[in-house]
C-alpha cells in the first residue's frame, strides 16, 4: 500500500489502509508520488507500470482528479473521469497482463476493505507522503 503526504493526508491514508493491511498481513509504505504536488506524468506512469499490480495506493481526490484527464487523453481509459470520486470513495484498478485494465468503484473505503480482503493477491500498500 502506498500513502501520500507526510502530514494529515498521510495520517488519514494510514487510517484508511490499516484495516486492509492488518487483514491481509501487508505493510504500509510511504511514497512521494501519490502526494498532492507530485508530477502528474510520473504518477500516471507509476499507476500504469506492471510493478503496480497487486499494490494498493491511497491518496486524496484532488490527486486523482489531477491525473485523470491527462491520463485519459493519453489513452488510459481505465482512469476514472475527473471529479468522479466521492469523499471516502476508492477505485480498484485491475490491470493483469492477460487483459485490459478494469475499474471497480467503491463509494466508501470500508467497502474497499471488504472487497479486497478476499479479492486479488496484494503485495503491499503505499501511502502518499510529502
Coordinates of C-alpha atoms in Angstrom, one line a residue:
X1 CA 0.0 0.0 0.0
X2 CA 1.3 3.5 -0.8
X3 CA 0.5 6.6 1.3
X4 CA 0.9 10.2 0.2
X5 CA 1.9 13.3 2.2
X6 CA 3.8 13.2 5.4
X7 CA 1.2 15.3 7.4
X8 CA -2.5 14.9 7.8
X9 CA -3.0 13.3 4.4
X10 CA -0.6 10.5 5.2
X11 CA -2.2 10.0 8.6
X12 CA -5.7 9.8 7.1
X13 CA -4.4 7.4 4.4
X14 CA -2.9 5.2 7.0
X15 CA -6.2 5.1 8.9
X16 CA -7.9 4.1 5.6
X17 CA -5.4 1.4 4.7
X18 CA -4.7 -0.1 8.2
X19 CA -7.8 -2.5 8.4
X20 CA -6.9 -3.9 5.0
X21 CA -3.2 -4.1 5.8
X22 CA -3.9 -5.9 9.0
X23 CA -6.4 -8.3 7.5
X24 CA -4.1 -9.2 4.6
X25 CA -0.8 -9.1 6.5
X26 CA 0.6 -6.3 4.4
X27 CA 3.0 -3.5 5.2
X28 CA 2.2 0.2 4.5
X29 CA 5.0 2.1 2.8
X30 CA 5.3 5.8 2.3
X31 CA 5.8 7.0 -1.3
X32 CA 6.1 10.6 -2.7
X33 CA 4.2 10.1 -5.9
X34 CA 0.6 10.0 -4.7
X35 CA 1.1 13.4 -3.0
X36 CA -0.9 16.5 -3.9
X37 CA 2.1 18.3 -5.6
X38 CA 3.5 15.2 -7.3
X39 CA 4.3 15.4 -11.1
X40 CA 1.2 14.1 -12.9
X41 CA 3.2 12.3 -15.6
X42 CA 5.2 10.3 -13.1
X43 CA 2.1 9.3 -11.1
X44 CA 0.4 8.1 -14.2
X45 CA 3.5 6.1 -15.2
X46 CA 3.6 4.6 -11.7
X47 CA 0.0 3.5 -11.9
X48 CA 0.4 2.0 -15.4
X49 CA 3.6 0.1 -14.5
X50 CA 3.4 -3.7 -14.3
X51 CA 5.0 -3.3 -10.8
X52 CA 1.8 -1.6 -9.6
X53 CA -0.1 -4.9 -10.0
X54 CA -1.1 -6.0 -6.5
X55 CA -0.3 -2.7 -4.9
X56 CA -2.9 -0.5 -3.1
X57 CA -2.4 3.2 -3.5
X58 CA -4.1 5.7 -1.1
X59 CA -4.3 9.5 -1.8
X60 CA -6.9 12.2 -2.0
X61 CA -9.4 13.1 -4.6
X62 CA -7.6 16.1 -5.9
X63 CA -4.6 13.9 -6.8
X64 CA -6.8 11.6 -8.8
X65 CA -8.5 14.5 -10.4
X66 CA -5.1 16.0 -11.4
X67 CA -4.1 12.8 -13.2
X68 CA -7.5 11.7 -14.6
X69 CA -8.0 13.8 -17.7
X70 CA -4.3 13.9 -18.8
X71 CA -4.1 10.1 -18.4
X72 CA -7.4 9.5 -20.3
X73 CA -6.2 11.8 -23.1
X74 CA -3.1 9.7 -23.4
X75 CA -5.2 6.6 -23.8
X76 CA -5.5 5.4 -20.2
X77 CA -9.2 4.6 -20.5
X78 CA -9.0 2.7 -17.2
X79 CA -8.5 6.0 -15.3
X80 CA -11.8 7.3 -13.8
X81 CA -13.1 10.7 -15.1
X82 CA -12.0 13.8 -13.1
X83 CA -14.3 14.7 -10.2
X84 CA -16.0 11.3 -10.2
X85 CA -14.8 10.1 -6.8
X86 CA -16.8 11.0 -3.8
X87 CA -15.1 11.8 -0.5
X88 CA -14.2 8.5 1.0
X89 CA -14.6 6.7 -2.3
X90 CA -12.0 4.4 -3.9
X91 CA -11.1 2.9 -7.2
X92 CA -9.6 -0.5 -7.7
X93 CA -7.6 -0.7 -10.9
X94 CA -7.1 -4.3 -12.0
X95 CA -4.6 -4.5 -14.8
X96 CA -3.4 -8.0 -15.2
X97 CA -1.2 -8.9 -18.2
X98 CA -3.9 -11.1 -19.8
X99 CA -6.4 -8.3 -20.3
X100 CA -7.1 -4.6 -20.5
X101 CA -7.3 -2.7 -17.2
X102 CA -10.7 -2.6 -15.5
X103 CA -12.1 -0.4 -12.8
X104 CA -14.2 -1.1 -9.8
X105 CA -15.6 1.8 -7.7
X106 CA -16.3 1.7 -4.0
X107 CA -18.2 4.6 -2.6
X108 CA -16.6 4.1 0.9
X109 CA -13.2 2.8 2.0
X110 CA -15.0 0.2 4.2
X111 CA -16.4 -1.4 1.1
X112 CA -13.0 -1.3 -0.5
X113 CA -11.5 -3.1 2.5
X114 CA -14.3 -5.8 2.4
X115 CA -13.8 -6.2 -1.3
X116 CA -10.0 -6.6 -1.1
X117 CA -9.9 -8.8 2.0
X118 CA -11.0 -11.8 -0.1
X119 CA -10.1 -10.4 -3.5
X120 CA -6.9 -10.3 -5.6
X121 CA -3.4 -11.0 -4.4
X122 CA -1.9 -7.9 -2.8
X123 CA 1.8 -7.4 -2.2
X124 CA 2.0 -4.1 -0.5
X125 CA 0.2 -0.8 0.2
X126 CA 1.5 2.6 -0.4
X127 CA 0.5 5.9 1.1
X128 CA 1.3 9.3 -0.2
X129 CA 4.0 11.3 1.6
X130 CA 5.1 14.9 1.2

